[in-house]
PDB file of C-alpha atoms in Angstrom:
ATOM      1  CA  MET P 255       0.000   0.000   0.000  1.00 84.00           C
ATOM      2  CA  HIS P 256       1.161   3.539  -0.718  1.00 97.00           C
ATOM      3  CA  GLN P 257       2.261   5.578   2.292  1.00 98.00           C
ATOM      4  CA  ILE P 258       3.377   9.160   2.891  1.00 98.00           C
ATOM      5  CA  LYS P 259       5.667   9.637   5.882  1.00 98.00           C
ATOM      6  CA  LYS P 260       5.072  12.430   8.382  1.00 98.00           C
ATOM      7  CA  GLU P 261       8.437  13.975   7.538  1.00 97.00           C
ATOM      8  CA  HIS P 262       6.716  15.268   4.393  1.00 98.00           C
ATOM      9  CA  ALA P 263       5.080  18.055   6.389  1.00 98.00           C
ATOM     10  CA  ILE P 264       3.640  21.234   4.937  1.00 98.00           C
ATOM     11  CA  TYR P 265       2.444  24.307   6.804  1.00 98.00           C
ATOM     12  CA  GLN P 266       0.337  25.867   4.062  1.00 98.00           C
ATOM     13  CA  MET P 267      -2.080  24.312   1.617  1.00 98.00           C
ATOM     14  CA  SER P 268      -1.116  25.620  -1.790  1.00 98.00           C
ATOM     15  CA  ARG P 269      -1.012  24.760  -5.480  1.00 97.00           C
ATOM     16  CA  LYS P 270       2.695  25.601  -5.195  1.00 96.00           C
ATOM     17  CA  ASN P 271       3.395  22.574  -2.974  1.00 98.00           C
ATOM     18  CA  LYS P 272       5.337  19.850  -4.761  1.00 97.00           C
ATOM     19  CA  PRO P 273       3.483  16.507  -4.637  1.00 98.00           C
ATOM     20  CA  VAL P 274       5.083  13.800  -2.511  1.00 98.00           C
ATOM     21  CA  LEU P 275       3.243  11.003  -4.281  1.00 98.00           C
ATOM     22  CA  THR P 276       1.134  10.636  -7.438  1.00 98.00           C
ATOM     23  CA  VAL P 277      -1.577   7.965  -7.642  1.00 98.00           C
ATOM     24  CA  PRO P 278      -4.528   7.127  -9.904  1.00 98.00           C
ATOM     25  CA  SER P 279      -8.118   7.599  -8.825  1.00 98.00           C
ATOM     26  CA  GLY P 280      -9.286   4.649  -6.754  1.00 98.00           C
ATOM     27  CA  THR P 281      -6.025   4.241  -4.832  1.00 98.00           C
ATOM     28  CA  THR P 282      -5.674   3.655  -1.086  1.00 98.00           C
ATOM     29  CA  VAL P 283      -2.981   5.730   0.649  1.00 98.00           C
ATOM     30  CA  ALA P 284      -1.808   5.938   4.269  1.00 98.00           C
ATOM     31  CA  PHE P 285      -0.784   9.325   5.702  1.00 98.00           C
ATOM     32  CA  GLU P 286       1.507   9.275   8.732  1.00 98.00           C
ATOM     33  CA  VAL P 287       1.014  12.506  10.707  1.00 98.00           C
ATOM     34  CA  PHE P 288       2.480  14.548  13.554  1.00 98.00           C
ATOM     35  CA  ASP P 289       0.270  15.992  16.249  1.00 98.00           C
ATOM     36  CA  ALA P 290      -0.707  19.677  16.044  1.00 97.00           C
ATOM     37  CA  PHE P 291       2.475  20.722  17.868  1.00 97.00           C
ATOM     38  CA  GLN P 292       4.636  18.594  15.541  1.00 97.00           C
ATOM     39  CA  ASN P 293       5.377  16.292  18.496  1.00 96.00           C
ATOM     40  CA  GLN P 294       7.343  19.040  20.254  1.00 96.00           C
ATOM     41  CA  ILE P 295       5.623  18.541  23.633  1.00 94.00           C
ATOM     42  CA  ILE P 296       6.991  15.592  25.577  1.00 92.00           C
ATOM     43  CA  SER P 297       6.690  16.864  29.146  1.00 92.00           C
ATOM     44  CA  GLU P 298       4.163  18.792  31.232  1.00 93.00           C
ATOM     45  CA  LYS P 299       7.049  20.964  32.418  1.00 92.00           C
ATOM     46  CA  GLN P 300       7.659  22.423  28.962  1.00 90.00           C
ATOM     47  CA  GLU P 301       7.041  26.107  28.376  1.00 87.00           C
ATOM     48  CA  ILE P 302       4.433  26.761  25.686  1.00 87.00           C
ATOM     49  CA  ASN P 303       6.188  29.945  24.628  1.00 84.00           C
ATOM     50  CA  ALA P 304       9.387  27.993  23.966  1.00 86.00           C
ATOM     51  CA  LEU P 305       7.805  25.942  21.164  1.00 91.00           C
ATOM     52  CA  ASN P 306       8.585  26.627  17.535  1.00 92.00           C
ATOM     53  CA  TRP P 307       5.238  28.092  16.499  1.00 90.00           C
ATOM     54  CA  ASP P 308       6.259  28.158  12.834  1.00 91.00           C
ATOM     55  CA  THR P 309       5.802  24.381  12.762  1.00 93.00           C
ATOM     56  CA  VAL P 310       2.419  24.181  14.489  1.00 94.00           C
ATOM     57  CA  ASN P 311      -0.494  22.516  12.652  1.00 95.00           C
ATOM     58  CA  PRO P 312       1.534  20.587  10.080  1.00 98.00           C
ATOM     59  CA  ALA P 313      -0.226  18.499   7.450  1.00 98.00           C
ATOM     60  CA  THR P 314       1.302  15.527   5.654  1.00 98.00           C
ATOM     61  CA  GLY P 315       1.386  15.625   1.864  1.00 98.00           C
ATOM     62  CA  PRO P 316       0.356  16.664  -0.614  1.00 98.00           C
ATOM     63  CA  LEU P 317      -0.947  13.752  -2.660  1.00 98.00           C
ATOM     64  CA  PHE P 318      -1.507  14.267  -6.398  1.00 98.00           C
ATOM     65  CA  ILE P 319      -4.499  12.302  -7.745  1.00 98.00           C
ATOM     66  CA  GLU P 320      -4.328  11.632 -11.460  1.00 98.00           C
ATOM     67  CA  GLY P 321      -7.349  12.822 -13.417  1.00 98.00           C
ATOM     68  CA  ALA P 322      -8.425  15.404 -10.854  1.00 98.00           C
ATOM     69  CA  GLU P 323      -9.119  18.654 -12.704  1.00 98.00           C
ATOM     70  CA  VAL P 324     -10.481  22.048 -11.697  1.00 98.00           C
ATOM     71  CA  GLY P 325     -14.240  21.767 -11.173  1.00 98.00           C
ATOM     72  CA  ASP P 326     -14.225  18.059 -10.268  1.00 98.00           C
ATOM     73  CA  VAL P 327     -15.024  16.609  -6.862  1.00 98.00           C
ATOM     74  CA  LEU P 328     -12.490  14.638  -4.838  1.00 98.00           C
ATOM     75  CA  LYS P 329     -14.026  11.852  -2.778  1.00 98.00           C
ATOM     76  CA  VAL P 330     -11.966  10.803   0.248  1.00 99.00           C
ATOM     77  CA  HIS P 331     -13.138   7.762   2.195  1.00 98.00           C
ATOM     78  CA  ILE P 332     -11.490   7.422   5.607  1.00 98.00           C
ATOM     79  CA  LYS P 333     -10.851   3.710   5.989  1.00 98.00           C
ATOM     80  CA  ARG P 334      -8.800   3.562   9.177  1.00 98.00           C
ATOM     81  CA  MET P 335      -7.271   5.757  11.859  1.00 98.00           C
ATOM     82  CA  GLU P 336      -4.461   4.670  14.163  1.00 98.00           C
ATOM     83  CA  ILE P 337      -3.328   6.958  16.972  1.00 98.00           C
ATOM     84  CA  ASP P 338      -0.221   7.143  19.119  1.00 98.00           C
ATOM     85  CA  LYS P 339      -0.062   6.037  22.757  1.00 97.00           C
ATOM     86  CA  GLN P 340      -0.019   9.529  24.209  1.00 97.00           C
ATOM     87  CA  GLY P 341      -1.862  12.793  23.544  1.00 98.00           C
ATOM     88  CA  VAL P 342      -1.381  16.346  24.725  1.00 98.00           C
ATOM     89  CA  MET P 343      -3.590  19.297  25.637  1.00 97.00           C
ATOM     90  CA  ALA P 344      -2.706  22.891  26.462  1.00 95.00           C
ATOM     91  CA  THR P 345      -4.172  26.152  27.676  1.00 95.00           C
ATOM     92  CA  ILE P 346      -2.660  29.257  26.114  1.00 94.00           C
ATOM     93  CA  PRO P 347      -3.352  32.839  27.231  1.00 94.00           C
ATOM     94  CA  GLY P 348      -5.359  34.640  24.573  1.00 94.00           C
ATOM     95  CA  ALA P 349      -6.164  31.474  22.618  1.00 94.00           C
ATOM     96  CA  GLY P 350      -9.579  29.857  22.427  1.00 95.00           C
ATOM     97  CA  LEU P 351     -13.015  30.876  23.610  1.00 95.00           C
ATOM     98  CA  LEU P 352     -11.818  31.298  27.204  1.00 96.00           C
ATOM     99  CA  GLY P 353      -8.314  32.417  26.331  1.00 94.00           C
ATOM    100  CA  ASP P 354      -8.853  35.954  27.620  1.00 96.00           C
ATOM    101  CA  LEU P 355      -9.356  34.463  31.101  1.00 97.00           C
ATOM    102  CA  VAL P 356      -6.283  32.229  31.001  1.00 96.00           C
ATOM    103  CA  THR P 357      -3.449  33.809  32.963  1.00 94.00           C
ATOM    104  CA  THR P 358      -1.063  30.852  33.134  1.00 93.00           C
ATOM    105  CA  PRO P 359      -0.263  28.502  30.251  1.00 94.00           C
ATOM    106  CA  GLN P 360      -0.462  24.800  31.048  1.00 95.00           C
ATOM    107  CA  VAL P 361       0.496  21.576  29.297  1.00 96.00           C
ATOM    108  CA  LYS P 362      -1.211  18.270  30.020  1.00 96.00           C
ATOM    109  CA  ILE P 363      -0.028  14.832  28.842  1.00 97.00           C
ATOM    110  CA  LEU P 364      -2.772  12.223  28.409  1.00 98.00           C
ATOM    111  CA  PRO P 365      -1.775   8.541  28.090  1.00 98.00           C
ATOM    112  CA  ILE P 366      -4.097   6.469  25.902  1.00 98.00           C
ATOM    113  CA  VAL P 367      -5.027   3.265  27.731  1.00 98.00           C
ATOM    114  CA  ASP P 368      -7.701   0.693  26.829  1.00 97.00           C
ATOM    115  CA  GLY P 369      -9.696   3.103  24.670  1.00 97.00           C
ATOM    116  CA  PHE P 370      -9.533   6.047  27.066  1.00 98.00           C
ATOM    117  CA  ALA P 371      -7.437   9.199  27.390  1.00 98.00           C
ATOM    118  CA  LEU P 372      -6.426   9.447  31.061  1.00 98.00           C
ATOM    119  CA  PHE P 373      -7.237  13.055  31.972  1.00 97.00           C
ATOM    120  CA  HIS P 374      -7.053  13.480  35.747  1.00 93.00           C
ATOM    121  CA  ASN P 375      -7.276  11.035  38.661  1.00 91.00           C
ATOM    122  CA  ASP P 376     -10.430   9.011  37.914  1.00 93.00           C
ATOM    123  CA  ILE P 377     -11.490  11.119  34.912  1.00 98.00           C
ATOM    124  CA  LYS P 378     -11.115   9.106  31.721  1.00 98.00           C
ATOM    125  CA  ILE P 379     -12.138  10.429  28.296  1.00 98.00           C
ATOM    126  CA  PRO P 380     -13.489   7.850  25.820  1.00 98.00           C
ATOM    127  CA  ILE P 381     -11.419   8.184  22.672  1.00 98.00           C
ATOM    128  CA  ASN P 382     -13.096   9.111  19.405  1.00 97.00           C
ATOM    129  CA  PRO P 383     -10.224   9.625  16.954  1.00 98.00           C
ATOM    130  CA  MET P 384     -10.912  12.325  14.357  1.00 98.00           C
ATOM    131  CA  ILE P 385      -9.067  14.464  11.825  1.00 98.00           C
ATOM    132  CA  GLY P 386      -8.698  18.198  12.455  1.00 98.00           C
ATOM    133  CA  VAL P 387      -6.917  19.231   9.253  1.00 98.00           C
ATOM    134  CA  ILE P 388      -7.775  17.713   5.891  1.00 98.00           C
ATOM    135  CA  GLY P 389      -8.175  19.388   2.542  1.00 98.00           C
ATOM    136  CA  VAL P 390      -6.951  20.195  -0.932  1.00 98.00           C
ATOM    137  CA  ALA P 391      -5.031  23.108  -2.422  1.00 98.00           C
ATOM    138  CA  PRO P 392      -7.186  26.270  -2.332  1.00 98.00           C
ATOM    139  CA  LYS P 393      -8.358  28.208  -5.351  1.00 94.00           C
ATOM    140  CA  THR P 394      -6.176  31.282  -4.915  1.00 87.00           C
ATOM    141  CA  ASP P 395      -3.435  32.111  -2.451  1.00 86.00           C
ATOM    142  CA  SER P 396      -1.737  29.678  -0.114  1.00 96.00           C
ATOM    143  CA  ILE P 397      -3.649  29.179   3.140  1.00 98.00           C
ATOM    144  CA  PRO P 398      -1.996  28.128   6.437  1.00 97.00           C
ATOM    145  CA  CYS P 399      -2.910  24.598   7.493  1.00 98.00           C
ATOM    146  CA  GLY P 400      -4.397  26.074  10.670  1.00 97.00           C
ATOM    147  CA  THR P 401      -7.086  27.953   8.733  1.00 98.00           C
ATOM    148  CA  PRO P 402     -10.249  26.369   7.271  1.00 98.00           C
ATOM    149  CA  ASN P 403     -12.034  27.520   4.123  1.00 98.00           C
ATOM    150  CA  CYS P 404     -13.731  26.174   1.002  1.00 98.00           C
ATOM    151  CA  HIS P 405     -10.782  23.829   0.432  1.00 98.00           C
ATOM    152  CA  GLY P 406     -11.228  22.153   3.814  1.00 98.00           C
ATOM    153  CA  GLY P 407      -8.175  22.701   6.011  1.00 98.00           C
ATOM    154  CA  ASN P 408      -8.468  23.078   9.781  1.00 98.00           C
ATOM    155  CA  MET P 409     -12.194  22.380  10.006  1.00 98.00           C
ATOM    156  CA  ASP P 410     -11.823  20.645  13.404  1.00 98.00           C
ATOM    157  CA  ASN P 411     -15.044  18.753  12.770  1.00 98.00           C
ATOM    158  CA  LYS P 412     -15.450  15.862  15.208  1.00 98.00           C
ATOM    159  CA  LYS P 413     -17.628  13.984  12.708  1.00 98.00           C
ATOM    160  CA  ILE P 414     -14.568  13.336  10.498  1.00 98.00           C
ATOM    161  CA  VAL P 415     -13.784   9.847  11.781  1.00 98.00           C
ATOM    162  CA  ALA P 416     -12.985   6.420  10.358  1.00 98.00           C
ATOM    163  CA  GLY P 417     -15.801   5.137   8.154  1.00 98.00           C
ATOM    164  CA  THR P 418     -16.903   8.559   6.943  1.00 98.00           C
ATOM    165  CA  THR P 419     -16.447  10.089   3.501  1.00 98.00           C
ATOM    166  CA  LEU P 420     -15.474  13.641   2.598  1.00 98.00           C
ATOM    167  CA  TYR P 421     -16.088  15.434  -0.694  1.00 98.00           C
ATOM    168  CA  PHE P 422     -13.909  18.399  -1.677  1.00 98.00           C
ATOM    169  CA  PRO P 423     -14.140  20.828  -4.584  1.00 98.00           C
ATOM    170  CA  VAL P 424     -11.037  20.527  -6.764  1.00 98.00           C
ATOM    171  CA  PHE P 425      -9.318  23.875  -7.363  1.00 98.00           C
ATOM    172  CA  THR P 426      -6.091  22.744  -9.029  1.00 98.00           C
ATOM    173  CA  LYS P 427      -4.851  19.853 -11.130  1.00 98.00           C
ATOM    174  CA  GLY P 428      -4.251  16.771  -8.993  1.00 98.00           C
ATOM    175  CA  ALA P 429      -6.239  18.251  -6.066  1.00 98.00           C
ATOM    176  CA  LEU P 430      -3.152  18.044  -3.778  1.00 98.00           C
ATOM    177  CA  LEU P 431      -4.682  16.340  -0.741  1.00 99.00           C
ATOM    178  CA  ALA P 432      -3.025  16.740   2.666  1.00 98.00           C
ATOM    179  CA  MET P 433      -4.036  16.023   6.255  1.00 98.00           C
ATOM    180  CA  GLY P 434      -2.934  16.152   9.889  1.00 98.00           C
ATOM    181  CA  ASP P 435      -3.932  17.456  13.354  1.00 98.00           C
ATOM    182  CA  LEU P 436      -5.476  14.261  14.693  1.00 98.00           C
ATOM    183  CA  HIS P 437      -7.380  14.245  17.970  1.00 98.00           C
ATOM    184  CA  ALA P 438      -7.973  11.262  20.235  1.00 98.00           C
ATOM    185  CA  ALA P 439     -11.060  13.177  21.373  1.00 98.00           C
ATOM    186  CA  MET P 440     -12.498  16.646  20.802  1.00 98.00           C
ATOM    187  CA  GLY P 441     -15.772  18.312  21.697  1.00 98.00           C
ATOM    188  CA  ASP P 442     -17.792  20.485  19.331  1.00 98.00           C
ATOM    189  CA  GLY P 443     -16.322  23.971  19.478  1.00 98.00           C
ATOM    190  CA  GLU P 444     -12.851  22.885  20.691  1.00 98.00           C
ATOM    191  CA  ILE P 445     -13.331  25.806  23.085  1.00 97.00           C
ATOM    192  CA  MET P 446      -9.884  25.741  24.732  1.00 96.00           C
ATOM    193  CA  VAL P 447      -8.111  25.628  21.328  1.00 96.00           C
ATOM    194  CA  THR P 448      -6.898  22.021  21.725  1.00 97.00           C
ATOM    195  CA  GLY P 449      -8.562  18.674  21.739  1.00 98.00           C
ATOM    196  CA  VAL P 450      -6.513  15.669  22.795  1.00 98.00           C
ATOM    197  CA  GLU P 451      -3.829  16.397  20.197  1.00 98.00           C
ATOM    198  CA  ILE P 452      -2.127  13.258  18.928  1.00 98.00           C
ATOM    199  CA  GLY P 453      -0.098  11.815  16.093  1.00 98.00           C
ATOM    200  CA  GLY P 454      -0.896   8.680  14.160  1.00 98.00           C
ATOM    201  CA  LYS P 455      -1.768   7.314  10.755  1.00 98.00           C
ATOM    202  CA  VAL P 456      -4.810   7.757   8.519  1.00 98.00           C
ATOM    203  CA  THR P 457      -5.622   5.397   5.661  1.00 98.00           C
ATOM    204  CA  VAL P 458      -7.891   6.773   2.952  1.00 98.00           C
ATOM    205  CA  ALA P 459      -9.225   5.793  -0.461  1.00 98.00           C
ATOM    206  CA  VAL P 460      -9.318   8.619  -3.013  1.00 98.00           C
ATOM    207  CA  GLU P 461     -11.599   8.886  -6.037  1.00 98.00           C
ATOM    208  CA  VAL P 462     -12.186  11.607  -8.599  1.00 98.00           C
ATOM    209  CA  LEU P 463     -15.847  12.311  -9.389  1.00 98.00           C
ATOM    210  CA  LYS P 464     -16.356  13.721 -12.873  1.00 97.00           C
ATOM    211  CA  GLY P 465     -19.431  15.670 -13.916  1.00 95.00           C
ATOM    212  CA  GLN P 466     -20.052  16.879 -10.365  1.00 94.00           C
ATOM    213  CA  SER P 467     -19.389  20.228  -8.742  1.00 95.00           C
ATOM    214  CA  ILE P 468     -19.569  21.561  -5.182  1.00 98.00           C
ATOM    215  CA  ASN P 469     -18.596  24.828  -3.505  1.00 97.00           C
ATOM    216  CA  HIS P 470     -17.663  23.654  -0.007  1.00 98.00           C
ATOM    217  CA  PRO P 471     -16.659  20.393   1.685  1.00 98.00           C
ATOM    218  CA  ILE P 472     -19.328  17.803   2.365  1.00 98.00           C
ATOM    219  CA  LEU P 473     -19.248  14.967   4.892  1.00 98.00           C
ATOM    220  CA  GLU P 474     -21.120  11.687   4.589  1.00 98.00           C
ATOM    221  CA  THR P 475     -21.667   9.274   7.482  1.00 98.00           C
ATOM    222  CA  ASP P 476     -23.700   6.070   7.604  1.00 98.00           C
ATOM    223  CA  THR P 477     -26.782   8.055   8.584  1.00 98.00           C
ATOM    224  CA  HIS P 478     -26.332  11.698   7.542  1.00 98.00           C
ATOM    225  CA  PHE P 479     -24.992  14.194   5.039  1.00 98.00           C
ATOM    226  CA  TYR P 480     -23.326  17.348   6.380  1.00 98.00           C
ATOM    227  CA  THR P 481     -22.539  20.501   4.453  1.00 98.00           C
ATOM    228  CA  ILE P 482     -19.577  22.380   5.943  1.00 98.00           C
ATOM    229  CA  ALA P 483     -18.676  26.063   5.759  1.00 98.00           C
ATOM    230  CA  SER P 484     -16.154  28.401   7.397  1.00 98.00           C
ATOM    231  CA  HIS P 485     -16.319  32.166   7.818  1.00 98.00           C
ATOM    232  CA  GLU P 486     -14.946  34.859  10.141  1.00 98.00           C
ATOM    233  CA  HIS P 487     -18.467  35.237  11.557  1.00 98.00           C
ATOM    234  CA  LEU P 488     -20.065  32.094  12.986  1.00 98.00           C
ATOM    235  CA  LEU P 489     -23.617  33.000  11.976  1.00 98.00           C
ATOM    236  CA  GLU P 490     -22.476  33.510   8.389  1.00 98.00           C
ATOM    237  CA  ALA P 491     -20.778  30.094   8.423  1.00 98.00           C
ATOM    238  CA  VAL P 492     -24.049  28.569   9.639  1.00 98.00           C
ATOM    239  CA  LYS P 493     -25.967  30.359   6.879  1.00 98.00           C
ATOM    240  CA  ILE P 494     -23.583  29.223   4.129  1.00 98.00           C
ATOM    241  CA  ALA P 495     -23.706  25.594   5.301  1.00 98.00           C
ATOM    242  CA  THR P 496     -27.504  25.795   5.473  1.00 98.00           C
ATOM    243  CA  LEU P 497     -27.835  27.264   1.978  1.00 98.00           C
ATOM    244  CA  GLU P 498     -25.580  24.534   0.593  1.00 98.00           C
ATOM    245  CA  MET P 499     -27.844  21.866   2.076  1.00 98.00           C
ATOM    246  CA  GLN P 500     -30.945  23.726   0.929  1.00 98.00           C
ATOM    247  CA  GLY P 501     -29.634  23.615  -2.625  1.00 97.00           C
ATOM    248  CA  PHE P 502     -29.238  19.829  -2.525  1.00 97.00           C
ATOM    249  CA  VAL P 503     -32.705  19.394  -1.015  1.00 98.00           C
ATOM    250  CA  GLN P 504     -34.363  21.544  -3.667  1.00 97.00           C
ATOM    251  CA  LYS P 505     -32.626  19.744  -6.501  1.00 96.00           C
ATOM    252  CA  LYS P 506     -32.914  16.165  -5.269  1.00 97.00           C
ATOM    253  CA  LEU P 507     -36.402  16.328  -3.759  1.00 97.00           C
ATOM    254  CA  GLY P 508     -37.951  18.712  -6.276  1.00 97.00           C
ATOM    255  CA  LEU P 509     -39.022  21.252  -3.675  1.00 98.00           C
ATOM    256  CA  SER P 510     -39.375  25.006  -3.878  1.00 98.00           C
ATOM    257  CA  PHE P 511     -37.020  27.266  -1.928  1.00 98.00           C
ATOM    258  CA  ASN P 512     -39.711  27.823   0.721  1.00 98.00           C
ATOM    259  CA  GLU P 513     -40.539  24.132   1.016  1.00 98.00           C
ATOM    260  CA  ALA P 514     -36.875  23.141   1.285  1.00 98.00           C
ATOM    261  CA  GLY P 515     -36.376  25.726   4.014  1.00 98.00           C
ATOM    262  CA  MET P 516     -39.366  24.485   5.973  1.00 98.00           C
ATOM    263  CA  LEU P 517     -38.157  20.900   5.686  1.00 98.00           C
ATOM    264  CA  LEU P 518     -34.697  21.815   6.970  1.00 98.00           C
ATOM    265  CA  SER P 519     -36.238  23.837   9.779  1.00 98.00           C
ATOM    266  CA  ALA P 520     -38.249  20.795  10.844  1.00 98.00           C
ATOM    267  CA  ILE P 521     -35.648  18.025  10.648  1.00 98.00           C
ATOM    268  CA  GLY P 522     -32.231  19.504   9.822  1.00 98.00           C
ATOM    269  CA  ASP P 523     -29.555  20.384  12.345  1.00 98.00           C
ATOM    270  CA  ALA P 524     -27.315  23.451  12.302  1.00 98.00           C
ATOM    271  CA  GLU P 525     -24.260  22.554  14.345  1.00 98.00           C
ATOM    272  CA  ILE P 526     -20.986  24.152  15.446  1.00 98.00           C
ATOM    273  CA  ALA P 527     -17.730  22.410  14.537  1.00 98.00           C
ATOM    274  CA  GLN P 528     -15.179  24.856  15.960  1.00 98.00           C
ATOM    275  CA  VAL P 529     -15.037  28.447  17.214  1.00 98.00           C
ATOM    276  CA  VAL P 530     -11.297  28.932  17.773  1.00 97.00           C
ATOM    277  CA  ASP P 531      -9.582  28.987  14.382  1.00 96.00           C
ATOM    278  CA  PRO P 532      -8.961  32.082  12.196  1.00 96.00           C
ATOM    279  CA  LEU P 533     -12.253  31.230  10.454  1.00 98.00           C
ATOM    280  CA  LEU P 534     -15.112  29.577  12.355  1.00 98.00           C
ATOM    281  CA  THR P 535     -16.682  26.365  11.099  1.00 98.00           C
ATOM    282  CA  ALA P 536     -20.284  25.149  11.070  1.00 98.00           C
ATOM    283  CA  ARG P 537     -21.999  22.141   9.594  1.00 98.00           C
ATOM    284  CA  PHE P 538     -25.596  21.420   8.620  1.00 98.00           C
ATOM    285  CA  GLY P 539     -26.787  17.832   8.952  1.00 98.00           C
ATOM    286  CA  LEU P 540     -29.672  16.022   7.299  1.00 98.00           C
ATOM    287  CA  SER P 541     -30.671  12.387   7.715  1.00 98.00           C
ATOM    288  CA  LYS P 542     -30.321  10.006   4.780  1.00 98.00           C
ATOM    289  CA  GLU P 543     -33.882   8.931   5.487  1.00 97.00           C
ATOM    290  CA  ILE P 544     -34.854  12.173   3.762  1.00 96.00           C
ATOM    291  CA  LEU P 545     -31.918  12.931   1.455  1.00 96.00           C
ATOM    292  CA  LYS P 546     -30.734   9.561   0.180  1.00 95.00           C
ATOM    293  CA  GLU P 547     -27.994  10.776  -2.146  1.00 94.00           C
ATOM    294  CA  LEU P 548     -26.188  13.968  -3.173  1.00 90.00           C
ATOM    295  CA  PHE P 549     -24.900  13.097  -6.627  1.00 89.00           C
TER     296      PHE P 549
END
């Protein structure tokens, strides 16, 4: 099986990045990844300010997928996720939803034992490994891996787990897929700016969809479709994600704009993914019992 080592780290998603590997559509590839701090934190005694912040939020890649052209859709099925034996969390003054109240930075090491992250004394967090950063090269300028947008990036969406499928708009030849920033566990919002940050390996199957077009990333689970959007204002991100879903509902179910809106108001869910990155991310979910397919 093809594999990309974590040493092939990038810090911006860009069409200028040289591909590490080129594969045909339909290929399975494993991405080995650092944690969000590029594995710099090994002790709770470390000073946060002493880290090299230029290497934070690395992504492994990029992968060039043959046949992917501008206007296509890249389908990425997450087959497996393997995580390291230890995760890390941190509080950083000025960072996160409560960052203005944090006066002292703190680092916390969390061993992963028997499916739990050991947090404090008897507090154990059930692990739910997910991907924080995953995306393709953006349409225009290079974008730091820590920032989400239409290309994906640092969406910090806890629904992105093994068994799910992502769809990305393709903005450049080959798509240039990259990923990183795994979490052993993370709550919606990621309010303190870190989940249980951890390294590991992600195995995905990539496929180019021709004759399809989307504007923002889409997530498919066994039970739901989610449209995903990021914006500097959370309410605007929610609106964009909602309008994307409304468009699919109108087209696939043959409803008017008003009818589609009423349906989504009755059974759809507007949800927050994260509120701590340079752009904020929302998702809108709809059950497959109503919307059975997107394409």
